[in-house]
mmCIF file of C-alpha atoms and ligand atoms in Angstrom:
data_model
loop_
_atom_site.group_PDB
_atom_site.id
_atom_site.type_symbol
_atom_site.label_atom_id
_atom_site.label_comp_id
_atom_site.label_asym_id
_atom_site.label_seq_id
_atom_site.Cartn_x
_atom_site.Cartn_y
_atom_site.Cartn_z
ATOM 1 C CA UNK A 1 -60.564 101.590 332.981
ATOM 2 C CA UNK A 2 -57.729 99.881 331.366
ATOM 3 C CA UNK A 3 -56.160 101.090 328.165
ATOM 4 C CA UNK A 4 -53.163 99.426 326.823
ATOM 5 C CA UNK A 5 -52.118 100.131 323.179
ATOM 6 C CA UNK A 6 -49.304 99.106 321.311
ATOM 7 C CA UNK A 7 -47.322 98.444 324.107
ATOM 8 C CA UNK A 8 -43.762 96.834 323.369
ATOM 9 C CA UNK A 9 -41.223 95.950 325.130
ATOM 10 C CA UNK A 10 -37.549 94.596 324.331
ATOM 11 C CA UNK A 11 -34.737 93.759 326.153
ATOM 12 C CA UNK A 12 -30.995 94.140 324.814
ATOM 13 C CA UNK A 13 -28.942 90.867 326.342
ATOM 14 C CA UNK A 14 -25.209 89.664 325.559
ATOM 15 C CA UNK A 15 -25.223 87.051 322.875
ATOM 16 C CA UNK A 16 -24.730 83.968 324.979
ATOM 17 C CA UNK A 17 -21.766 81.275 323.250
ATOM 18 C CA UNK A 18 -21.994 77.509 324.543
ATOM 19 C CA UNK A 19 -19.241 76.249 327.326
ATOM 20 C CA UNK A 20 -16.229 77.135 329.238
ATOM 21 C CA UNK A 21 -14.648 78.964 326.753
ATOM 22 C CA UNK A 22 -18.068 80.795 325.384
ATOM 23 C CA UNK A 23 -18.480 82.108 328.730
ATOM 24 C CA UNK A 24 -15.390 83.927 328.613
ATOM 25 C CA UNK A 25 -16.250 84.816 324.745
ATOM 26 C CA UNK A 26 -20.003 86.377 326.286
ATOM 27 C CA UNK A 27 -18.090 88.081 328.992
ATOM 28 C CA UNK A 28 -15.977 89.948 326.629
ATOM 29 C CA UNK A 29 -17.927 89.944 323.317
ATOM 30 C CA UNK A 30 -20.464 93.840 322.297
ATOM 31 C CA UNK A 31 -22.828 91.426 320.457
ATOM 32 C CA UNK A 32 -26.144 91.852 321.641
ATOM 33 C CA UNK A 33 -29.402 90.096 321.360
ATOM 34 C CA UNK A 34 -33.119 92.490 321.430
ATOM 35 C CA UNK A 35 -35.293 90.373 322.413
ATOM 36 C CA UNK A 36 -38.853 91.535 322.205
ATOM 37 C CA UNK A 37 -40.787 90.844 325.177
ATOM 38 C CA UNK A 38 -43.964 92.075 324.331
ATOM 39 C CA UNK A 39 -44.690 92.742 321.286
ATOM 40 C CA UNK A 40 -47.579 95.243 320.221
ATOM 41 C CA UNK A 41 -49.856 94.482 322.380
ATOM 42 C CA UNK A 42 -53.285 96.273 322.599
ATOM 43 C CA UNK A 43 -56.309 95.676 324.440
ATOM 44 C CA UNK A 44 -59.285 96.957 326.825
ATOM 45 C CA UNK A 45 -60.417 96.149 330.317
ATOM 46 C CA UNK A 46 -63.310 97.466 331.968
ATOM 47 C CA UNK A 47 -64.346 97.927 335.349
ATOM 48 C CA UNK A 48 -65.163 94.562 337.170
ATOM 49 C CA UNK A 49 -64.169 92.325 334.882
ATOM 50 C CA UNK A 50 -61.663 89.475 335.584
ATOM 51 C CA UNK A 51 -59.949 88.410 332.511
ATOM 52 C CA UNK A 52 -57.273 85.929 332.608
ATOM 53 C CA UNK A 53 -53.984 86.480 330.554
ATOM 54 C CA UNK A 54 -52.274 83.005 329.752
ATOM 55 C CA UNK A 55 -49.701 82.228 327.743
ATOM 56 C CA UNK A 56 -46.760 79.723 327.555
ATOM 57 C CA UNK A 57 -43.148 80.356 329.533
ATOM 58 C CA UNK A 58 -41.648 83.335 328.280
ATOM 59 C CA UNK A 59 -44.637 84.225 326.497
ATOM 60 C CA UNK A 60 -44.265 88.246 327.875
ATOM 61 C CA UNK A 61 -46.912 88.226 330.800
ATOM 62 C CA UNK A 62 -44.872 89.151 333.899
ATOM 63 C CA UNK A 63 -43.653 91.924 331.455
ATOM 64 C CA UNK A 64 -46.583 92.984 330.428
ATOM 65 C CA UNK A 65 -48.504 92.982 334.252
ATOM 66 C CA UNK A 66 -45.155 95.265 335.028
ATOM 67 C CA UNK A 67 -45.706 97.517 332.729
ATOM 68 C CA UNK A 68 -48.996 97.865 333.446
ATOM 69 C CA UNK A 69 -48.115 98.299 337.295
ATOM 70 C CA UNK A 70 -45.776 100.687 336.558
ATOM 71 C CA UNK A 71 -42.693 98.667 337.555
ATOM 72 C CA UNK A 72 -41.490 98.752 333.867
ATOM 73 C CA UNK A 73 -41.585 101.497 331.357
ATOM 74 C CA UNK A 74 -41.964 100.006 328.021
ATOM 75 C CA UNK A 75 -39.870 100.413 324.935
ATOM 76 C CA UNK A 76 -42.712 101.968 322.976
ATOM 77 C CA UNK A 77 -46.806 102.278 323.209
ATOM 78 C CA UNK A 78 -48.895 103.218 326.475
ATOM 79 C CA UNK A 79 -50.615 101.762 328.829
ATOM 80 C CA UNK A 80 -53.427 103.960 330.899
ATOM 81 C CA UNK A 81 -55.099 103.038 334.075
ATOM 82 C CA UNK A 82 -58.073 104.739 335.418
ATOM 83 C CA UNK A 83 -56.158 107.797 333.604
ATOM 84 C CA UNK A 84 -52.907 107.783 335.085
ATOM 85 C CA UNK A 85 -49.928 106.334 333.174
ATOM 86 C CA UNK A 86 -48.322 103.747 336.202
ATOM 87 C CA UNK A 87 -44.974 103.856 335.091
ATOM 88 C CA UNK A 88 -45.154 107.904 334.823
ATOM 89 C CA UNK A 89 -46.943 107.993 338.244
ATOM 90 C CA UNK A 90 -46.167 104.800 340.229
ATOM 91 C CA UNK A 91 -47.228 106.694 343.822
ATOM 92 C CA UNK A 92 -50.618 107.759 342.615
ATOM 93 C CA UNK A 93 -51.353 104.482 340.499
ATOM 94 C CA UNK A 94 -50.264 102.432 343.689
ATOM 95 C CA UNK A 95 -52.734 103.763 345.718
ATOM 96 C CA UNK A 96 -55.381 102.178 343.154
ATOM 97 C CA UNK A 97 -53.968 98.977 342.543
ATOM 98 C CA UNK A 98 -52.503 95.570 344.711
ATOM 99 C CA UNK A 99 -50.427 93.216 342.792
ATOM 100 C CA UNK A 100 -49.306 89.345 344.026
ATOM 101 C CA UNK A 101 -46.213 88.067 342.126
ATOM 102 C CA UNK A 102 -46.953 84.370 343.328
ATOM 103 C CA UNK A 103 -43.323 83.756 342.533
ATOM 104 C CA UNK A 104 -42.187 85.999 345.473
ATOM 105 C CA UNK A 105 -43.736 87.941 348.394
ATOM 106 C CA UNK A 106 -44.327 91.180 349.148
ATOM 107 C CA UNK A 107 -44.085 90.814 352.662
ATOM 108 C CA UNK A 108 -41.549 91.375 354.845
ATOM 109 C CA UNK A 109 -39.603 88.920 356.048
ATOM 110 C CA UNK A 110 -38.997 88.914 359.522
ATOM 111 C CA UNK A 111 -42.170 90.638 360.791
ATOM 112 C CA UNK A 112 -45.028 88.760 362.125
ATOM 113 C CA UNK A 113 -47.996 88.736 360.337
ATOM 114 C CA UNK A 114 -50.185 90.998 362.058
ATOM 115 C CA UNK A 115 -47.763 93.781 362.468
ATOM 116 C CA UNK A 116 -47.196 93.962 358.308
ATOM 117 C CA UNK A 117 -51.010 94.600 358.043
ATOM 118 C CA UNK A 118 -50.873 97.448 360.256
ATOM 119 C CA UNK A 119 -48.141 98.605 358.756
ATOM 120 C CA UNK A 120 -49.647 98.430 355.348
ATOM 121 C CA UNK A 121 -53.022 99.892 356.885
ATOM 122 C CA UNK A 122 -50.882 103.501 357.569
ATOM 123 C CA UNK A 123 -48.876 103.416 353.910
ATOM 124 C CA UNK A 124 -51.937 103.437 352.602
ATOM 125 C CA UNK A 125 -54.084 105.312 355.170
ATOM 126 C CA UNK A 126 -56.910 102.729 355.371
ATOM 127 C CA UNK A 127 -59.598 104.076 358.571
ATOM 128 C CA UNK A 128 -59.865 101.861 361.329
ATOM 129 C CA UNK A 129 -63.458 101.032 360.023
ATOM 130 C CA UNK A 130 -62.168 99.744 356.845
ATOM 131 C CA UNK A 131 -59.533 97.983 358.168
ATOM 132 C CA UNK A 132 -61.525 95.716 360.778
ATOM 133 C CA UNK A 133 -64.330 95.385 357.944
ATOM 134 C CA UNK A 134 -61.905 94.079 355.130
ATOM 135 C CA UNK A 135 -59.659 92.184 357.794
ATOM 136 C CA UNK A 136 -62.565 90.240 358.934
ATOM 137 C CA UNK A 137 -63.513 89.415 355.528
ATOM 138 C CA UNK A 138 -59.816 87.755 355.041
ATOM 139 C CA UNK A 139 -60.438 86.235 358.442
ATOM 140 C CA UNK A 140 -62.790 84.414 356.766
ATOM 141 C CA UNK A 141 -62.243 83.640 353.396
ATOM 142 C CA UNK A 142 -58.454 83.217 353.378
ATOM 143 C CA UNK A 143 -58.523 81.961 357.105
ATOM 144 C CA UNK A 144 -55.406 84.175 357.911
ATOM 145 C CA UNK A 145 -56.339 83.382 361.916
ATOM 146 C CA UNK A 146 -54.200 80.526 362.153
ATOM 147 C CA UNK A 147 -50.659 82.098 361.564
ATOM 148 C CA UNK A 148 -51.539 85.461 362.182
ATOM 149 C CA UNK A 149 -48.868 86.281 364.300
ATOM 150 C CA UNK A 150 -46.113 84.198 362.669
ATOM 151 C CA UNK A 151 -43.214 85.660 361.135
ATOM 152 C CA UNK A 152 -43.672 85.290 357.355
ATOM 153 C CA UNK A 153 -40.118 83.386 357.060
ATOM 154 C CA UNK A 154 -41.899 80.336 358.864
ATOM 155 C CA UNK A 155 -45.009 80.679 356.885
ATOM 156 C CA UNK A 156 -46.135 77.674 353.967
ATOM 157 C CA UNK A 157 -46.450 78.345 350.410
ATOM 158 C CA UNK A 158 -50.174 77.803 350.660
ATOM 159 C CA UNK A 159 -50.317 80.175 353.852
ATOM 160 C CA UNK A 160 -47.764 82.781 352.500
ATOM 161 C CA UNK A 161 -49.816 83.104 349.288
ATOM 162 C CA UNK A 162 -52.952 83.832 351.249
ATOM 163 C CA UNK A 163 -51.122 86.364 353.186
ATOM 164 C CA UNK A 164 -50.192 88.221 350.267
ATOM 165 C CA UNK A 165 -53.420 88.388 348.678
ATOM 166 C CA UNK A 166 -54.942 89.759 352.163
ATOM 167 C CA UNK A 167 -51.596 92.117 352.120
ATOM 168 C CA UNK A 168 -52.388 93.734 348.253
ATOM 169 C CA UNK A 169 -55.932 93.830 348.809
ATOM 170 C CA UNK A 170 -55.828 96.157 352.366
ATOM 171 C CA UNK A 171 -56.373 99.470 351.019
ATOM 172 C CA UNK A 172 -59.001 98.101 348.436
ATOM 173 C CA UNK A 173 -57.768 98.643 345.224
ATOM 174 C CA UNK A 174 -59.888 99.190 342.141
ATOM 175 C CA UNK A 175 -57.591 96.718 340.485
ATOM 176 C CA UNK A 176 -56.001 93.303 341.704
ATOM 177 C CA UNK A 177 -52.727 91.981 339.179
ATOM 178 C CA UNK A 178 -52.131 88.589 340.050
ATOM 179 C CA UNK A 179 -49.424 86.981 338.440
ATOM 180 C CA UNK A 180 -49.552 83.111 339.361
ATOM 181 C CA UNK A 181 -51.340 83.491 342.457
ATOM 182 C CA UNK A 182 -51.515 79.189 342.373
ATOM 183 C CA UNK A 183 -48.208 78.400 341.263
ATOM 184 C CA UNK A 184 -46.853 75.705 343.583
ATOM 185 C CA UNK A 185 -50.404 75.087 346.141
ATOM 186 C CA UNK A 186 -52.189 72.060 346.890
ATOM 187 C CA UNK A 187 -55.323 71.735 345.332
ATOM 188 C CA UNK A 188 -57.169 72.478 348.391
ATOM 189 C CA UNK A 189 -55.771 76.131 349.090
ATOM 190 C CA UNK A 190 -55.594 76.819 345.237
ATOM 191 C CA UNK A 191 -59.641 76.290 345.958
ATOM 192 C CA UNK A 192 -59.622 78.047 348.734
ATOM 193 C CA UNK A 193 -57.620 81.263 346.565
ATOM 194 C CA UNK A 194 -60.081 80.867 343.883
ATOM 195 C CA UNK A 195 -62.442 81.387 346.004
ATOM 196 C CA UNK A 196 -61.187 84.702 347.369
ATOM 197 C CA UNK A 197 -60.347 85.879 344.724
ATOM 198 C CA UNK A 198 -64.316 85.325 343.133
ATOM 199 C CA UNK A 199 -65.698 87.044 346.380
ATOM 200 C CA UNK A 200 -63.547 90.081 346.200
ATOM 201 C CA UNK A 201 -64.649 90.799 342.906
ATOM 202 C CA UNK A 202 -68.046 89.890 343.741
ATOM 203 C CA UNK A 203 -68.503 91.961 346.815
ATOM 204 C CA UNK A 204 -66.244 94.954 345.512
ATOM 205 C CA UNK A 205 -66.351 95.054 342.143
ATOM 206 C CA UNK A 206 -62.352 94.430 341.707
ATOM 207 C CA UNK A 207 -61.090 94.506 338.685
ATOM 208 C CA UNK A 208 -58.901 91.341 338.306
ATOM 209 C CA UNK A 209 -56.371 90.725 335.944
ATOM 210 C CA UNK A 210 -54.309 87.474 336.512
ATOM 211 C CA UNK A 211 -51.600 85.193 334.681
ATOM 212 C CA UNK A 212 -51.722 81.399 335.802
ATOM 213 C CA UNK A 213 -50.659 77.717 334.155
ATOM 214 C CA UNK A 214 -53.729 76.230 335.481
ATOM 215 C CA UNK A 215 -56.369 76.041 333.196
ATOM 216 C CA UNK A 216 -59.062 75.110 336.254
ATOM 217 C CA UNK A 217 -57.649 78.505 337.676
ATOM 218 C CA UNK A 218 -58.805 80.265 334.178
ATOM 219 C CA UNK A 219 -62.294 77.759 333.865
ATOM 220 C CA UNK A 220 -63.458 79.036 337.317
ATOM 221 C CA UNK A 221 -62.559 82.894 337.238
ATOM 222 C CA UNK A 222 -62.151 84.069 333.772
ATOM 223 C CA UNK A 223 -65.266 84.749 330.990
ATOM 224 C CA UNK A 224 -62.523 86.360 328.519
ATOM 225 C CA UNK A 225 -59.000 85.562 328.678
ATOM 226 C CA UNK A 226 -56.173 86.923 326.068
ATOM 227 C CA UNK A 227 -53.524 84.598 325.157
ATOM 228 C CA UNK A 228 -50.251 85.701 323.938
ATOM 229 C CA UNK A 229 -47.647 83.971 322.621
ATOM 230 C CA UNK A 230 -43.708 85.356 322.020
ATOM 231 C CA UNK A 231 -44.945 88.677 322.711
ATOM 232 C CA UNK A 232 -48.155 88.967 320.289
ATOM 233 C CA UNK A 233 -51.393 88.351 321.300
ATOM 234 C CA UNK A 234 -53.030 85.384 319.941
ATOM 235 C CA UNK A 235 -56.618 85.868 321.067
ATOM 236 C CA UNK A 236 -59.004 87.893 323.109
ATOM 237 C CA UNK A 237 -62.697 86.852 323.916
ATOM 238 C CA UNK A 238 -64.312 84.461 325.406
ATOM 239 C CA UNK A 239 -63.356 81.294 327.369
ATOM 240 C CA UNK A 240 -66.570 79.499 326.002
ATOM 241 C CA UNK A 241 -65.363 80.278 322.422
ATOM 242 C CA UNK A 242 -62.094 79.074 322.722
ATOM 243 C CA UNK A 243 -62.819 75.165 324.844
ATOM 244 C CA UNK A 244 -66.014 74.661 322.304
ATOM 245 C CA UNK A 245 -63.194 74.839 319.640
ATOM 246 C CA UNK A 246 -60.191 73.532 321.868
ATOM 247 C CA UNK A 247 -60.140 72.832 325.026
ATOM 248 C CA UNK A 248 -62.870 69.400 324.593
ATOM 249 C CA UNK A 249 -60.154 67.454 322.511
ATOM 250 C CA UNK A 250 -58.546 65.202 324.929
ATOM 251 C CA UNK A 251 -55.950 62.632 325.168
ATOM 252 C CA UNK A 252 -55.760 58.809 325.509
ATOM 253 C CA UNK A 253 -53.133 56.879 325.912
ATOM 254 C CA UNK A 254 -53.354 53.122 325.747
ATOM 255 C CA UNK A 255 -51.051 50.507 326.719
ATOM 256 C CA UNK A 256 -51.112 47.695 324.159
ATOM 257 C CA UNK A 257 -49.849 44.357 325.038
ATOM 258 C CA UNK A 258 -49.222 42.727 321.253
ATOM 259 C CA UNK A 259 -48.332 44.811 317.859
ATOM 260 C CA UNK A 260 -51.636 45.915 316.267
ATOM 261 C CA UNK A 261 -52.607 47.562 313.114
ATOM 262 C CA UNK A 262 -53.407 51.098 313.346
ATOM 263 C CA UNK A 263 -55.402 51.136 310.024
ATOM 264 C CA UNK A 264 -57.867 48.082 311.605
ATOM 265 C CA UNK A 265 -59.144 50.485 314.339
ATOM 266 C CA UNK A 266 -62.464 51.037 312.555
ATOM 267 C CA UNK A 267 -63.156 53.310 315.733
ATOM 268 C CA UNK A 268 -64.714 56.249 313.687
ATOM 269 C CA UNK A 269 -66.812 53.841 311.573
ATOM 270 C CA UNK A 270 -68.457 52.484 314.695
ATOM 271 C CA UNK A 271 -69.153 55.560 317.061
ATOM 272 C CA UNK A 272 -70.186 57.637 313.702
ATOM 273 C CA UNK A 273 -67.722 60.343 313.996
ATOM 274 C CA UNK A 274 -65.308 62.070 311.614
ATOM 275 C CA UNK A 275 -60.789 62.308 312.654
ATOM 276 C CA UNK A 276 -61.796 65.507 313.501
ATOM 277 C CA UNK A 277 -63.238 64.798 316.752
ATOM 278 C CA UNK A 278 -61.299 61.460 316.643
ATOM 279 C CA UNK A 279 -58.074 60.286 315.618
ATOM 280 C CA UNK A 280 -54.931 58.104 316.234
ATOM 281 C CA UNK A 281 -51.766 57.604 315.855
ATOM 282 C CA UNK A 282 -49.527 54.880 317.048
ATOM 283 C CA UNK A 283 -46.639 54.885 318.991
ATOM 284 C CA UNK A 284 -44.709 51.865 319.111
ATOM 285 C CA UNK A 285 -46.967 50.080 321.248
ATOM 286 C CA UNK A 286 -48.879 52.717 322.471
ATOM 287 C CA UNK A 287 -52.266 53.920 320.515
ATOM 288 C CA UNK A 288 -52.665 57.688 320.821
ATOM 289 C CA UNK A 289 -56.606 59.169 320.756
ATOM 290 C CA UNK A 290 -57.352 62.432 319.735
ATOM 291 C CA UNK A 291 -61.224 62.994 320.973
ATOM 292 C CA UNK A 292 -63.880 65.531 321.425
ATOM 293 C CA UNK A 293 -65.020 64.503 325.049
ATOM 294 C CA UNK A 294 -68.472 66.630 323.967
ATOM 295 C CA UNK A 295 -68.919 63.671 321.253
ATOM 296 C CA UNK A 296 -67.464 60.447 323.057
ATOM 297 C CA UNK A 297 -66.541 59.186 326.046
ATOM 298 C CA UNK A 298 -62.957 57.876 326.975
ATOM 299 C CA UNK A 299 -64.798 54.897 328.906
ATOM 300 C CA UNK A 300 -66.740 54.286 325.281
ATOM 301 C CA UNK A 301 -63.018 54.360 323.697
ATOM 302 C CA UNK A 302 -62.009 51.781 325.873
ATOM 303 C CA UNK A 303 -64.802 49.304 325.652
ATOM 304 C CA UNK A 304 -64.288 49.052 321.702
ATOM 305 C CA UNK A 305 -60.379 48.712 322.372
ATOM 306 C CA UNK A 306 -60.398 46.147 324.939
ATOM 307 C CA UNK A 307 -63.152 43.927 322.591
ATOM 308 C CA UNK A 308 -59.989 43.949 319.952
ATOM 309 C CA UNK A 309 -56.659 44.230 322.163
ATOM 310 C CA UNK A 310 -54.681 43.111 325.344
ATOM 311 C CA UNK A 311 -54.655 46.541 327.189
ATOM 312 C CA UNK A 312 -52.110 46.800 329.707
ATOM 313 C CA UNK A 313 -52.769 50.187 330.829
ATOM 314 C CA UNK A 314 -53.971 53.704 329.956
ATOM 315 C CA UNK A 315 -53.834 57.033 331.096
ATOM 316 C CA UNK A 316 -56.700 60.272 330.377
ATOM 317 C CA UNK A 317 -54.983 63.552 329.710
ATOM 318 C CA UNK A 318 -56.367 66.988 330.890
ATOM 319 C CA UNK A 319 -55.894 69.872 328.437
ATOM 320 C CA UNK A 320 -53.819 72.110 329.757
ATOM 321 C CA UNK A 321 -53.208 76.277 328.624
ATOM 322 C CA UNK A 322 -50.241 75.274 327.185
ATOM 323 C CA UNK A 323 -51.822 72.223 324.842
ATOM 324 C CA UNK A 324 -54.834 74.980 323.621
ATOM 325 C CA UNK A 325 -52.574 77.392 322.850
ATOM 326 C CA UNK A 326 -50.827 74.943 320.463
ATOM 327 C CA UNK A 327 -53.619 74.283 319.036
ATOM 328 C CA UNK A 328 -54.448 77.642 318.311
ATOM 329 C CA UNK A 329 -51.558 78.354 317.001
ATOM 330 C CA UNK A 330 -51.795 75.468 314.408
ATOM 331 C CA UNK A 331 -55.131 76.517 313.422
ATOM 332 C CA UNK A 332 -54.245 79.908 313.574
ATOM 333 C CA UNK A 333 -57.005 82.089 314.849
HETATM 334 N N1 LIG B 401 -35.202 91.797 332.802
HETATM 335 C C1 LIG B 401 -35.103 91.040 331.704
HETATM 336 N N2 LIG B 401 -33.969 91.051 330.954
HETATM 337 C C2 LIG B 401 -33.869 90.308 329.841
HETATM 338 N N3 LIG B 401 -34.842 89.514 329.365
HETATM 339 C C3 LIG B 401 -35.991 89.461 330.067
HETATM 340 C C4 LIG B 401 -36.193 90.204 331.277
HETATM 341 N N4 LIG B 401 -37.426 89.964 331.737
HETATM 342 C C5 LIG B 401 -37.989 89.091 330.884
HETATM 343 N N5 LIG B 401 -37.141 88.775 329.868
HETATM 344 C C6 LIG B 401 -37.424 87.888 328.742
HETATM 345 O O1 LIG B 401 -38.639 88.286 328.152
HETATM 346 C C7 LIG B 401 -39.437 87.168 327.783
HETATM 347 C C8 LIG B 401 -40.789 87.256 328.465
HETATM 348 O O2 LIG B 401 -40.633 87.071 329.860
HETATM 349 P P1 LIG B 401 -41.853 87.080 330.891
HETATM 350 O O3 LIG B 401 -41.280 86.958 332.252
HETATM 351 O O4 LIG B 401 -42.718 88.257 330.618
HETATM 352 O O5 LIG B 401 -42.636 85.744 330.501
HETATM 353 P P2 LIG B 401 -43.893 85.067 331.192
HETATM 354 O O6 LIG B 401 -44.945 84.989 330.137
HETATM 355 O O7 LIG B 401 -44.234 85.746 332.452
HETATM 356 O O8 LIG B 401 -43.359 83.601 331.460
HETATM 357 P P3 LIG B 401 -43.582 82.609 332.697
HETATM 358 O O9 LIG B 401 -44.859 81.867 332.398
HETATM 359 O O10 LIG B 401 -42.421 81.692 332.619
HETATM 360 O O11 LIG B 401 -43.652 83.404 333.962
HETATM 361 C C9 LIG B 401 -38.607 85.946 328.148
HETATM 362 O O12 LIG B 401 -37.936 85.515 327.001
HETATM 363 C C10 LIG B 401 -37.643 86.461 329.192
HETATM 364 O O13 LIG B 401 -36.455 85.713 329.162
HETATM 365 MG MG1 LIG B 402 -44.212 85.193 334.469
#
């Protein structure tokens, strides 16, 4: 379904000089910068699958989702969808496709809710028997009722974001880009979106590409991801794969009242386990752990440091994308 193969991408900018008096030096100065977006790039999607493309800021995924949705034409490489090259043939490979760039809408502006969908419903010549079928299936999942016939200016994040997703997924397209689709909800409408987005692929066999910072976003939609990092791609495969060697080491961070010793935290003596699934380091009065949460428990942690040591407080952190990617990259995949 979707072919992408070498694809590249590189952008020419001025060379930027520091202060006042680089500014004027940029404004006047030929030296450029090429900075290479995306850098050879390849990969397969099929038909129905949802695969999540992550990466850190700047890592080339908006670029790469614009290629691919014909917005951009890249430097060098192809990408193919369903047979049509987007950026070659953006009206036919629109027809095909819906796209959310959670960073800005779609929609327009100053029109009420309602009216947009109808207008969208004769772009893309959607029969009054689709329409009512799909719009009562956003009715429902993305419960669009409420603020129906709001202008979008007025609209939330959370509600604005649902309205988009209803607004690219009208005509039903084979394929759904979503780039960020969570960035900036509250937990209970980024559910709510996850949710929508599951069902659509579920009932209509979307294919779903989508870029995100939010690793539950990944953990509840994705089987494969691809992660790419300053343009290459890092990995491509499985989500299972990647949190059975990353994604279970997690972060403690404990709150020591007195100096200690690092080297008398026998920790890995007692629980049996290697610095590989657990480690620490110490800084200043704060003790660091490195653990496998498959292997031991952060309550189990704490037990054996609070027989030894004044704890004042401590704090559990989640692995997020960006912390697996470094990892990856250190161990280099
Ligand atoms: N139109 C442009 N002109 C110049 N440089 C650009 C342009 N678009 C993107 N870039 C640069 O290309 C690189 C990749 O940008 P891109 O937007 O694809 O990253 P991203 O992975 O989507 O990041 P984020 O997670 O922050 O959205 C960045 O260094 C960015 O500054
Ligand atoms: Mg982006």
């Amino acid at each position: 379904m979707i072919k992408v193969e070498n694809l590249c991408k590189s952008f020419k900018t001025k060379k930027k000089y520091p202060g006042f008096k680089g500014a004027i030096k940029s404004f006047f100065s030929k030296e450029y910068i090429i900075k290479k977006a995306v850098d050879d790039i390849s990969f397969n999607i099929k038909d129905g699958e949802i695969v999540g493309y992550i990466g850190a800021n700047g890592a080339g995924k908006s670029t790469t989702i614009k290629m691919m949705t014909g917005i951009m034409t890249p430097s060098s490489g192809s990408v193919i969808v369903d047979g049509i090259i987007p950026y070659e043939n953006r009206e036919k490979n629109a027809k095909d496709i819906g796209v959310v760039f959670g960073q800005r809408t779609q929609l327009w502006w100053d029109l009420p809710l309602s009216e947009t969908f109808s207008l969208l419903k004769d772009i893309y010549e959607v029969s009054d028997k689709d329409y009512e079928e799909r719009m009562s299936f956003f009715y429902e999942t993305l419960e669009l009722k409420d603020f129906l016939l709001s202008p979008v200016r007025t609209l939330s994040l959370g509600q604005r974001m649902r309205a988009d997703l209803a607004a690219a997924l009208i005509h039903n397209p084979k394929i759904i880009y979503l780039d960020e689709p969570t960035i900036g909800l509250d937990v209970v409408v980024k559910e709510n979106v996850r949710k929508a987005i599951k069902r659509i692929n579920e009932i209509y066999g979307t294919t779903i590409i989508l870029t995100t910072h939010d690793l539950n976003d990944i953990e509840e939609l994705c089987k494969r991801i691809i992660i790419i990092d300053n343009g290459k791609k890092l990995y491509d495969g499985s989500l299972e794969d990647i949190k059975n060697k990353y994604g279970y080491m997690t972060t403690l961070e404990i709150q020591i009242k007195k100096q200690f010793d690092l080297s008398k935290i026998n920790l890995n003596k007692i629980l049996k386990l290697n610095t590989e699934d657990l480690n620490f380091i110490k800084e200043d009065m704060k003790l660091v752990v490195n653990f496998n949460k498959n292997k031991v428990s952060s309550s189990d942690i704490m037990f054996h440091i609070m027989k030894e040591h004044r704890v004042i407080d401590f704090l559990v952190k989640e692995t997020s994308v960006e912390d697996i990617i470094k990892r990856i990259y250190r161990n280099e995949v």
